[in-house]
PDB file of C-alpha atoms in Angstrom:
ATOM      1  CA  UNK A   3      -9.456  25.176   4.508  1.00  0.00           C
ATOM      2  CA  UNK A   4     -10.280  21.453   3.737  1.00  0.00           C
ATOM      3  CA  UNK A   5      -9.143  18.014   3.975  1.00  0.00           C
ATOM      4  CA  UNK A   6      -5.729  16.627   2.284  1.00  0.00           C
ATOM      5  CA  UNK A   7      -4.470  13.016   2.585  1.00  0.00           C
ATOM      6  CA  UNK A   8      -0.426  14.053   4.064  1.00  0.00           C
ATOM      7  CA  UNK A   9       2.609  11.541   4.699  1.00  0.00           C
ATOM      8  CA  UNK A  10       4.473  10.929   6.848  1.00  0.00           C
ATOM      9  CA  UNK A  11       8.174   9.320   7.161  1.00  0.00           C
ATOM     10  CA  UNK A  12       8.450   7.027  10.999  1.00  0.00           C
ATOM     11  CA  UNK A  13      11.936   5.721  12.537  1.00  0.00           C
ATOM     12  CA  UNK A  14      11.608   1.828  11.621  1.00  0.00           C
ATOM     13  CA  UNK A  15       9.460  -0.888  13.039  1.00  0.00           C
ATOM     14  CA  UNK A  16       7.523   2.629  14.284  1.00  0.00           C
ATOM     15  CA  UNK A  17       5.001   2.506  11.636  1.00  0.00           C
ATOM     16  CA  UNK A  18       2.051   0.927  13.774  1.00  0.00           C
ATOM     17  CA  UNK A  19       2.536   1.819  16.633  1.00  0.00           C
ATOM     18  CA  UNK A  20       3.170   6.130  15.267  1.00  0.00           C
ATOM     19  CA  UNK A  21      -0.399   5.807  13.503  1.00  0.00           C
ATOM     20  CA  UNK A  22      -2.586   4.302  15.939  1.00  0.00           C
ATOM     21  CA  UNK A  23      -1.258   7.460  18.738  1.00  0.00           C
ATOM     22  CA  UNK A  24      -2.052   9.824  15.119  1.00  0.00           C
ATOM     23  CA  UNK A  25      -5.823   8.064  15.110  1.00  0.00           C
ATOM     24  CA  UNK A  26      -5.861   8.195  19.091  1.00  0.00           C
ATOM     25  CA  UNK A  27      -6.055  11.985  18.704  1.00  0.00           C
ATOM     26  CA  UNK A  28      -8.325  11.217  16.303  1.00  0.00           C
ATOM     27  CA  UNK A  29      -7.521  11.467  12.430  1.00  0.00           C
ATOM     28  CA  UNK A  30      -7.921   9.772  10.290  1.00  0.00           C
ATOM     29  CA  UNK A  31      -4.889   7.882   9.227  1.00  0.00           C
ATOM     30  CA  UNK A  32      -3.496   4.587   6.774  1.00  0.00           C
ATOM     31  CA  UNK A  33      -0.400   2.065   7.388  1.00  0.00           C
ATOM     32  CA  UNK A  34      -1.610   0.372   4.008  1.00  0.00           C
ATOM     33  CA  UNK A  35      -0.674  -3.806   4.690  1.00  0.00           C
ATOM     34  CA  UNK A  36      -0.399  -7.003   2.701  1.00  0.00           C
ATOM     35  CA  UNK A  37      -1.199 -10.386   3.324  1.00  0.00           C
ATOM     36  CA  UNK A  38       2.020 -11.902   1.149  1.00  0.00           C
ATOM     37  CA  UNK A  39       2.596 -15.506   0.885  1.00  0.00           C
ATOM     38  CA  UNK A  40       6.006 -17.230   2.105  1.00  0.00           C
ATOM     39  CA  UNK A  41       7.550 -19.815   1.524  1.00  0.00           C
ATOM     40  CA  UNK A  42       9.416 -21.009   4.514  1.00  0.00           C
ATOM     41  CA  UNK A  43       9.881 -25.011   6.107  1.00  0.00           C
ATOM     42  CA  UNK A  44       9.001 -26.176   3.006  1.00  0.00           C
ATOM     43  CA  UNK A  45       4.723 -24.825   2.671  1.00  0.00           C
ATOM     44  CA  UNK A  46       3.393 -21.131   2.160  1.00  0.00           C
ATOM     45  CA  UNK A  47       2.664 -19.642   4.998  1.00  0.00           C
ATOM     46  CA  UNK A  48       0.973 -16.210   4.848  1.00  0.00           C
ATOM     47  CA  UNK A  49       2.116 -12.911   6.611  1.00  0.00           C
ATOM     48  CA  UNK A  50       1.197  -9.637   6.831  1.00  0.00           C
ATOM     49  CA  UNK A  51       3.360  -7.367   5.351  1.00  0.00           C
ATOM     50  CA  UNK A  52       3.421  -3.548   5.779  1.00  0.00           C
ATOM     51  CA  UNK A  53       3.984  -1.734   1.805  1.00  0.00           C
ATOM     52  CA  UNK A  54       5.107   1.506   2.626  1.00  0.00           C
ATOM     53  CA  UNK A  55       7.971   0.534   5.304  1.00  0.00           C
ATOM     54  CA  UNK A  56       8.609   3.788   7.412  1.00  0.00           C
ATOM     55  CA  UNK A  57       6.168   5.092   5.981  1.00  0.00           C
ATOM     56  CA  UNK A  58       2.559   6.451   7.349  1.00  0.00           C
ATOM     57  CA  UNK A  59      -0.504   8.719   6.018  1.00  0.00           C
ATOM     58  CA  UNK A  60      -2.064  10.606   7.369  1.00  0.00           C
ATOM     59  CA  UNK A  61      -5.811  12.578   6.718  1.00  0.00           C
ATOM     60  CA  UNK A  62      -5.985  16.377   8.759  1.00  0.00           C
ATOM     61  CA  UNK A  63      -6.619  20.482   7.450  1.00  0.00           C
ATOM     62  CA  UNK A  64      -3.122  20.710   9.125  1.00  0.00           C
ATOM     63  CA  UNK A  65      -3.531  23.481  10.828  1.00  0.00           C
ATOM     64  CA  UNK A  66      -0.653  24.842  12.933  1.00  0.00           C
ATOM     65  CA  UNK A  67      -2.073  23.523  16.095  1.00  0.00           C
ATOM     66  CA  UNK A  68      -2.299  19.665  13.605  1.00  0.00           C
ATOM     67  CA  UNK A  69       1.643  19.328  12.765  1.00  0.00           C
ATOM     68  CA  UNK A  70       2.890  20.199  15.924  1.00  0.00           C
ATOM     69  CA  UNK A  71       0.334  17.495  17.511  1.00  0.00           C
ATOM     70  CA  UNK A  72       1.015  14.964  14.677  1.00  0.00           C
ATOM     71  CA  UNK A  73       4.493  16.182  14.575  1.00  0.00           C
ATOM     72  CA  UNK A  74       4.515  15.027  18.454  1.00  0.00           C
ATOM     73  CA  UNK A  75       3.818  11.816  18.327  1.00  0.00           C
ATOM     74  CA  UNK A  76       6.329   9.021  19.177  1.00  0.00           C
ATOM     75  CA  UNK A  77       8.068   7.511  15.807  1.00  0.00           C
ATOM     76  CA  UNK A  78       7.830  10.658  13.445  1.00  0.00           C
ATOM     77  CA  UNK A  79      10.482  11.780  11.904  1.00  0.00           C
ATOM     78  CA  UNK A  80       9.237  14.035   9.554  1.00  0.00           C
ATOM     79  CA  UNK A  81       5.947  15.218   7.405  1.00  0.00           C
ATOM     80  CA  UNK A  82       7.148  14.180   3.998  1.00  0.00           C
ATOM     81  CA  UNK A  83       7.682  18.000   0.762  1.00  0.00           C
ATOM     82  CA  UNK A  84       9.219  20.142  -0.249  1.00  0.00           C
ATOM     83  CA  UNK A  85      10.489  22.234   2.433  1.00  0.00           C
ATOM     84  CA  UNK A  86       7.098  22.162   3.732  1.00  0.00           C
ATOM     85  CA  UNK A  87       4.224  19.013   4.275  1.00  0.00           C
ATOM     86  CA  UNK A  88       3.159  19.070   0.915  1.00  0.00           C
ATOM     87  CA  UNK A  89      -0.152  17.051   0.503  1.00  0.00           C
ATOM     88  CA  UNK A  90      -1.026  14.054  -1.933  1.00  0.00           C
ATOM     89  CA  UNK A  91      -2.076  14.807  -5.340  1.00  0.00           C
ATOM     90  CA  UNK A  92      -5.451  13.525  -5.894  1.00  0.00           C
ATOM     91  CA  UNK A  93      -4.051  10.467  -7.919  1.00  0.00           C
ATOM     92  CA  UNK A  94      -1.227   8.918  -5.557  1.00  0.00           C
ATOM     93  CA  UNK A  95      -4.791  10.280  -2.717  1.00  0.00           C
ATOM     94  CA  UNK A  96      -6.856   7.660  -4.072  1.00  0.00           C
ATOM     95  CA  UNK A  97      -4.420   4.591  -4.864  1.00  0.00           C
ATOM     96  CA  UNK A  98      -3.677   5.254  -0.536  1.00  0.00           C
ATOM     97  CA  UNK A  99      -7.389   4.655  -0.353  1.00  0.00           C
ATOM     98  CA  UNK A 100      -7.676   2.126  -2.123  1.00  0.00           C
ATOM     99  CA  UNK A 101      -4.676   0.145  -0.347  1.00  0.00           C
ATOM    100  CA  UNK A 102      -6.030   0.821   3.035  1.00  0.00           C
ATOM    101  CA  UNK A 103      -8.536  -1.360   2.678  1.00  0.00           C
ATOM    102  CA  UNK A 104     -11.410  -0.007   4.970  1.00  0.00           C
ATOM    103  CA  UNK A 105      -7.834  -1.492   7.038  1.00  0.00           C
ATOM    104  CA  UNK A 106      -7.388  -4.616   6.307  1.00  0.00           C
ATOM    105  CA  UNK A 107      -4.630  -6.551   4.901  1.00  0.00           C
ATOM    106  CA  UNK A 108      -4.819  -6.506   0.877  1.00  0.00           C
ATOM    107  CA  UNK A 109      -5.865 -10.546  -0.096  1.00  0.00           C
ATOM    108  CA  UNK A 110      -3.845 -12.699  -2.653  1.00  0.00           C
ATOM    109  CA  UNK A 111      -4.817 -11.143  -6.463  1.00  0.00           C
ATOM    110  CA  UNK A 112      -5.970 -14.151  -8.570  1.00  0.00           C
ATOM    111  CA  UNK A 113      -3.637 -14.686 -11.527  1.00  0.00           C
ATOM    112  CA  UNK A 114      -4.385 -17.473 -14.611  1.00  0.00           C
ATOM    113  CA  UNK A 115      -0.921 -17.569 -17.062  1.00  0.00           C
ATOM    114  CA  UNK A 116      -2.575 -18.522 -20.702  1.00  0.00           C
ATOM    115  CA  UNK A 117      -0.536 -21.138 -22.489  1.00  0.00           C
ATOM    116  CA  UNK A 118       0.585 -18.517 -24.887  1.00  0.00           C
ATOM    117  CA  UNK A 119       2.518 -17.531 -21.334  1.00  0.00           C
ATOM    118  CA  UNK A 120       0.014 -13.671 -20.837  1.00  0.00           C
ATOM    119  CA  UNK A 121      -1.233 -12.660 -17.451  1.00  0.00           C
ATOM    120  CA  UNK A 122      -4.372 -12.883 -17.380  1.00  0.00           C
ATOM    121  CA  UNK A 123      -5.821 -10.288 -14.084  1.00  0.00           C
ATOM    122  CA  UNK A 124      -8.406 -11.996 -12.031  1.00  0.00           C
ATOM    123  CA  UNK A 125      -9.079 -11.197  -9.281  1.00  0.00           C
ATOM    124  CA  UNK A 126      -7.655  -8.041  -6.904  1.00  0.00           C
ATOM    125  CA  UNK A 127      -6.545  -5.722  -5.967  1.00  0.00           C
ATOM    126  CA  UNK A 128      -4.097  -6.054  -8.676  1.00  0.00           C
ATOM    127  CA  UNK A 129      -6.605  -5.332 -11.947  1.00  0.00           C
ATOM    128  CA  UNK A 130      -6.287  -1.211 -10.047  1.00  0.00           C
ATOM    129  CA  UNK A 131      -2.338  -1.796 -10.960  1.00  0.00           C
ATOM    130  CA  UNK A 132      -2.065  -3.540 -14.071  1.00  0.00           C
ATOM    131  CA  UNK A 133      -1.069  -0.616 -16.404  1.00  0.00           C
ATOM    132  CA  UNK A 134       1.764  -0.710 -13.343  1.00  0.00           C
ATOM    133  CA  UNK A 135       3.246  -3.615 -13.069  1.00  0.00           C
ATOM    134  CA  UNK A 136       7.201  -4.077 -13.228  1.00  0.00           C
ATOM    135  CA  UNK A 137       7.452  -7.479 -12.705  1.00  0.00           C
ATOM    136  CA  UNK A 138       5.648 -10.452 -11.657  1.00  0.00           C
ATOM    137  CA  UNK A 139       6.374 -13.276 -10.084  1.00  0.00           C
ATOM    138  CA  UNK A 140       4.109 -16.437 -10.173  1.00  0.00           C
ATOM    139  CA  UNK A 141       6.935 -18.723  -8.217  1.00  0.00           C
ATOM    140  CA  UNK A 142       7.319 -16.041  -5.513  1.00  0.00           C
ATOM    141  CA  UNK A 143       3.912 -14.943  -5.185  1.00  0.00           C
ATOM    142  CA  UNK A 144       4.404 -11.468  -6.148  1.00  0.00           C
ATOM    143  CA  UNK A 145       3.829  -8.416  -7.939  1.00  0.00           C
ATOM    144  CA  UNK A 146       6.080  -5.321  -8.392  1.00  0.00           C
ATOM    145  CA  UNK A 147       3.708  -2.244  -9.116  1.00  0.00           C
ATOM    146  CA  UNK A 148       5.234   1.065  -9.369  1.00  0.00           C
ATOM    147  CA  UNK A 149       3.227   3.825  -7.228  1.00  0.00           C
ATOM    148  CA  UNK A 150       4.254   7.751  -6.823  1.00  0.00           C
ATOM    149  CA  UNK A 151       4.089   9.475  -3.551  1.00  0.00           C
ATOM    150  CA  UNK A 152       4.128  13.806  -4.571  1.00  0.00           C
ATOM    151  CA  UNK A 153       5.807  12.252  -7.770  1.00  0.00           C
ATOM    152  CA  UNK A 154       8.036  10.435  -7.120  1.00  0.00           C
ATOM    153  CA  UNK A 155       8.357   7.373  -8.288  1.00  0.00           C
ATOM    154  CA  UNK A 156       7.922   4.470  -5.321  1.00  0.00           C
ATOM    155  CA  UNK A 157       8.192  -0.133  -6.622  1.00  0.00           C
ATOM    156  CA  UNK A 158       5.189  -1.369  -4.245  1.00  0.00           C
ATOM    157  CA  UNK A 159       5.370  -5.166  -4.108  1.00  0.00           C
ATOM    158  CA  UNK A 160       1.294  -6.953  -3.979  1.00  0.00           C
ATOM    159  CA  UNK A 161       0.496 -10.659  -3.116  1.00  0.00           C
ATOM    160  CA  UNK A 162      -0.662 -12.442  -6.210  1.00  0.00           C
ATOM    161  CA  UNK A 163      -1.230 -16.884  -6.558  1.00  0.00           C
ATOM    162  CA  UNK A 164      -2.440 -18.379  -9.518  1.00  0.00           C
ATOM    163  CA  UNK A 165      -5.253 -20.574 -10.789  1.00  0.00           C
ATOM    164  CA  UNK A 166      -4.954 -23.889 -12.272  1.00  0.00           C
ATOM    165  CA  UNK A 167      -6.725 -23.960 -16.239  1.00  0.00           C
ATOM    166  CA  UNK A 168      -9.584 -26.481 -15.023  1.00  0.00           C
ATOM    167  CA  UNK A 169     -10.187 -23.418 -11.747  1.00  0.00           C
ATOM    168  CA  UNK A 170     -10.199 -20.807 -13.783  1.00  0.00           C
ATOM    169  CA  UNK A 171     -13.198 -21.605 -16.182  1.00  0.00           C
ATOM    170  CA  UNK A 172     -14.939 -23.521 -13.222  1.00  0.00           C
ATOM    171  CA  UNK A 173     -14.797 -20.208 -11.638  1.00  0.00           C
ATOM    172  CA  UNK A 174     -15.071 -17.490 -14.055  1.00  0.00           C
ATOM    173  CA  UNK A 175     -16.753 -19.051 -17.412  1.00  0.00           C
TER     174      UNK A 175
END
Protein backbone atom coordinates (compact mmCIF):
# COMPACT_ATOMS: atom_id res chain seq x y z
CA UNK A 1 0.00 0.00 0.00
CA UNK A 2 1.08 3.60 -0.50
CA UNK A 3 0.90 6.55 1.85
CA UNK A 4 -2.28 8.55 1.37
CA UNK A 5 -3.73 11.53 3.23
CA UNK A 6 -7.09 11.11 4.96
CA UNK A 7 -9.41 13.62 6.61
CA UNK A 8 -10.59 12.99 10.15
CA UNK A 9 -13.56 14.70 11.70
CA UNK A 10 -12.94 15.43 15.37
CA UNK A 11 -15.00 16.94 18.17
CA UNK A 12 -14.88 20.74 18.42
CA UNK A 13 -11.89 21.93 20.44
CA UNK A 14 -10.17 18.52 20.23
CA UNK A 15 -8.22 19.16 17.02
CA UNK A 16 -4.77 19.75 18.48
CA UNK A 17 -5.03 17.13 21.26
CA UNK A 18 -6.22 14.47 18.80
CA UNK A 19 -3.50 15.44 16.30
CA UNK A 20 -0.83 15.12 18.99
CA UNK A 21 -2.18 11.74 20.16
CA UNK A 22 -2.19 10.41 16.58
CA UNK A 23 1.34 11.78 15.99
CA UNK A 24 2.45 9.96 19.17
CA UNK A 25 1.41 6.72 17.42
CA UNK A 26 3.94 7.52 14.67
CA UNK A 27 1.68 9.02 12.00
CA UNK A 28 2.28 12.25 10.11
CA UNK A 29 -0.53 14.63 11.07
CA UNK A 30 -1.50 18.10 9.85
CA UNK A 31 -3.62 20.59 11.72
CA UNK A 32 -3.10 23.76 9.61
CA UNK A 33 -3.37 27.11 11.38
CA UNK A 34 -2.74 30.79 10.68
CA UNK A 35 -1.77 33.94 12.54
CA UNK A 36 -4.96 35.99 12.23
CA UNK A 37 -4.90 39.69 13.01
CA UNK A 38 -7.83 40.58 15.25
CA UNK A 39 -8.75 44.05 16.39
CA UNK A 40 -9.88 44.60 19.96
CA UNK A 41 -9.18 47.24 22.57
CA UNK A 42 -8.34 49.73 19.82
CA UNK A 43 -5.33 47.84 18.48
CA UNK A 44 -4.44 44.79 16.37
CA UNK A 45 -3.48 41.51 18.05
CA UNK A 46 -2.21 38.26 16.56
CA UNK A 47 -4.12 35.10 17.40
CA UNK A 48 -3.43 31.60 16.09
CA UNK A 49 -6.57 30.08 14.55
CA UNK A 50 -7.18 26.71 12.92
CA UNK A 51 -7.94 26.80 9.20
CA UNK A 52 -10.19 23.73 9.33
CA UNK A 53 -12.12 23.53 12.58
CA UNK A 54 -13.21 19.98 13.44
CA UNK A 55 -10.86 18.45 10.83
CA UNK A 56 -7.33 17.08 10.96
CA UNK A 57 -5.33 15.33 8.25
CA UNK A 58 -3.33 12.13 8.66
CA UNK A 59 -0.95 10.36 6.27
CA UNK A 60 -0.84 6.59 6.43
CA UNK A 61 -1.30 3.38 4.45
CA UNK A 62 -4.58 2.79 6.33
CA UNK A 63 -4.51 -0.88 7.14
CA UNK A 64 -7.20 -2.26 9.42
CA UNK A 65 -4.81 -1.84 12.37
CA UNK A 66 -4.19 1.82 11.43
CA UNK A 67 -7.91 2.49 11.07
CA UNK A 68 -8.80 1.15 14.52
CA UNK A 69 -5.74 2.68 16.23
CA UNK A 70 -6.58 6.14 14.85
CA UNK A 71 -10.33 5.76 15.37
CA UNK A 72 -9.78 4.92 19.07
CA UNK A 73 -8.02 8.24 19.78
CA UNK A 74 -10.15 10.43 22.08
CA UNK A 75 -11.89 13.16 20.12
CA UNK A 76 -11.84 11.39 16.74
CA UNK A 77 -15.38 11.07 15.37
CA UNK A 78 -14.82 9.46 11.96
CA UNK A 79 -12.83 9.25 8.75
CA UNK A 80 -14.41 11.24 5.94
CA UNK A 81 -15.46 9.39 2.82
CA UNK A 82 -18.47 8.04 1.01
CA UNK A 83 -19.16 4.89 3.04
CA UNK A 84 -15.48 4.05 3.58
CA UNK A 85 -12.48 6.26 4.37
CA UNK A 86 -11.37 7.99 1.17
CA UNK A 87 -7.96 9.53 0.60
CA UNK A 88 -7.68 13.12 -0.58
CA UNK A 89 -7.07 13.71 -4.27
CA UNK A 90 -3.47 14.57 -5.18
CA UNK A 91 -4.16 18.30 -5.70
CA UNK A 92 -6.02 18.45 -2.36
CA UNK A 93 -3.13 16.72 -0.62
CA UNK A 94 -0.72 19.21 -2.23
CA UNK A 95 -2.47 22.27 -0.82
CA UNK A 96 -2.90 20.69 2.62
CA UNK A 97 0.88 20.16 2.60
CA UNK A 98 1.28 23.83 1.60
CA UNK A 99 -1.07 24.94 4.39
CA UNK A 100 0.77 22.69 6.86
CA UNK A 101 3.61 25.22 6.54
CA UNK A 102 6.13 22.98 8.26
CA UNK A 103 3.95 22.84 11.38
CA UNK A 104 4.04 26.61 11.89
CA UNK A 105 1.05 28.96 11.62
CA UNK A 106 0.71 30.75 8.28
CA UNK A 107 1.74 34.40 8.43
CA UNK A 108 -0.23 37.20 6.78
CA UNK A 109 0.23 37.62 3.03
CA UNK A 110 1.25 41.08 1.86
CA UNK A 111 -1.39 42.71 -0.38
CA UNK A 112 -1.13 45.95 -2.35
CA UNK A 113 -4.25 47.73 -3.60
CA UNK A 114 -3.61 49.86 -6.69
CA UNK A 115 -5.17 53.29 -7.17
CA UNK A 116 -7.63 51.62 -9.59
CA UNK A 117 -8.72 49.27 -6.80
CA UNK A 118 -7.01 46.17 -8.20
CA UNK A 119 -5.43 43.78 -5.71
CA UNK A 120 -1.86 42.52 -6.07
CA UNK A 121 -0.69 39.77 -3.74
CA UNK A 122 3.01 40.36 -3.24
CA UNK A 123 3.97 37.51 -0.91
CA UNK A 124 2.60 34.76 1.27
CA UNK A 125 0.37 31.75 0.85
CA UNK A 126 -2.42 33.76 -0.81
CA UNK A 127 -0.26 33.93 -3.97
CA UNK A 128 -0.93 30.19 -4.39
CA UNK A 129 -4.70 30.76 -4.17
CA UNK A 130 -5.20 33.87 -6.32
CA UNK A 131 -7.72 32.07 -8.56
CA UNK A 132 -9.66 30.72 -5.55
CA UNK A 133 -10.16 33.93 -3.56
CA UNK A 134 -13.87 34.41 -2.83
CA UNK A 135 -13.54 37.73 -0.98
CA UNK A 136 -10.83 39.94 0.45
CA UNK A 137 -11.24 42.51 3.19
CA UNK A 138 -8.20 44.72 3.66
CA UNK A 139 -9.98 46.44 6.55
CA UNK A 140 -10.39 43.13 8.41
CA UNK A 141 -6.99 41.89 7.15
CA UNK A 142 -8.22 38.57 5.78
CA UNK A 143 -9.24 36.77 2.63
CA UNK A 144 -11.70 33.95 2.14
CA UNK A 145 -10.50 31.19 -0.17
CA UNK A 146 -12.49 28.29 -1.69
CA UNK A 147 -10.83 24.86 -1.48
CA UNK A 148 -12.15 21.33 -1.82
CA UNK A 149 -11.93 18.32 0.48
CA UNK A 150 -12.92 15.04 -1.14
CA UNK A 151 -14.47 17.07 -3.94
CA UNK A 152 -16.73 19.13 -1.63
CA UNK A 153 -16.17 22.90 -1.47
CA UNK A 154 -15.01 24.52 1.78
CA UNK A 155 -14.15 28.13 2.53
CA UNK A 156 -11.13 28.92 4.68
CA UNK A 157 -9.96 32.30 5.96
CA UNK A 158 -6.33 33.30 5.43
CA UNK A 159 -4.58 36.36 6.89
CA UNK A 160 -3.57 39.29 4.71
CA UNK A 161 -2.25 42.75 5.37
CA UNK A 162 -2.07 45.73 3.04
CA UNK A 163 1.14 47.48 2.12
CA UNK A 164 1.27 51.21 1.46
CA UNK A 165 2.49 52.44 -1.92
CA UNK A 166 5.79 53.82 -0.54
CA UNK A 167 6.63 50.55 1.22
CA UNK A 168 5.68 48.61 -1.89
CA UNK A 169 8.01 50.71 -4.08
CA UNK A 170 10.89 50.33 -1.62
CA UNK A 171 10.57 46.55 -1.17
CA UNK A 172 9.30 45.37 -4.56
CA UNK A 173 10.71 47.92 -7.02
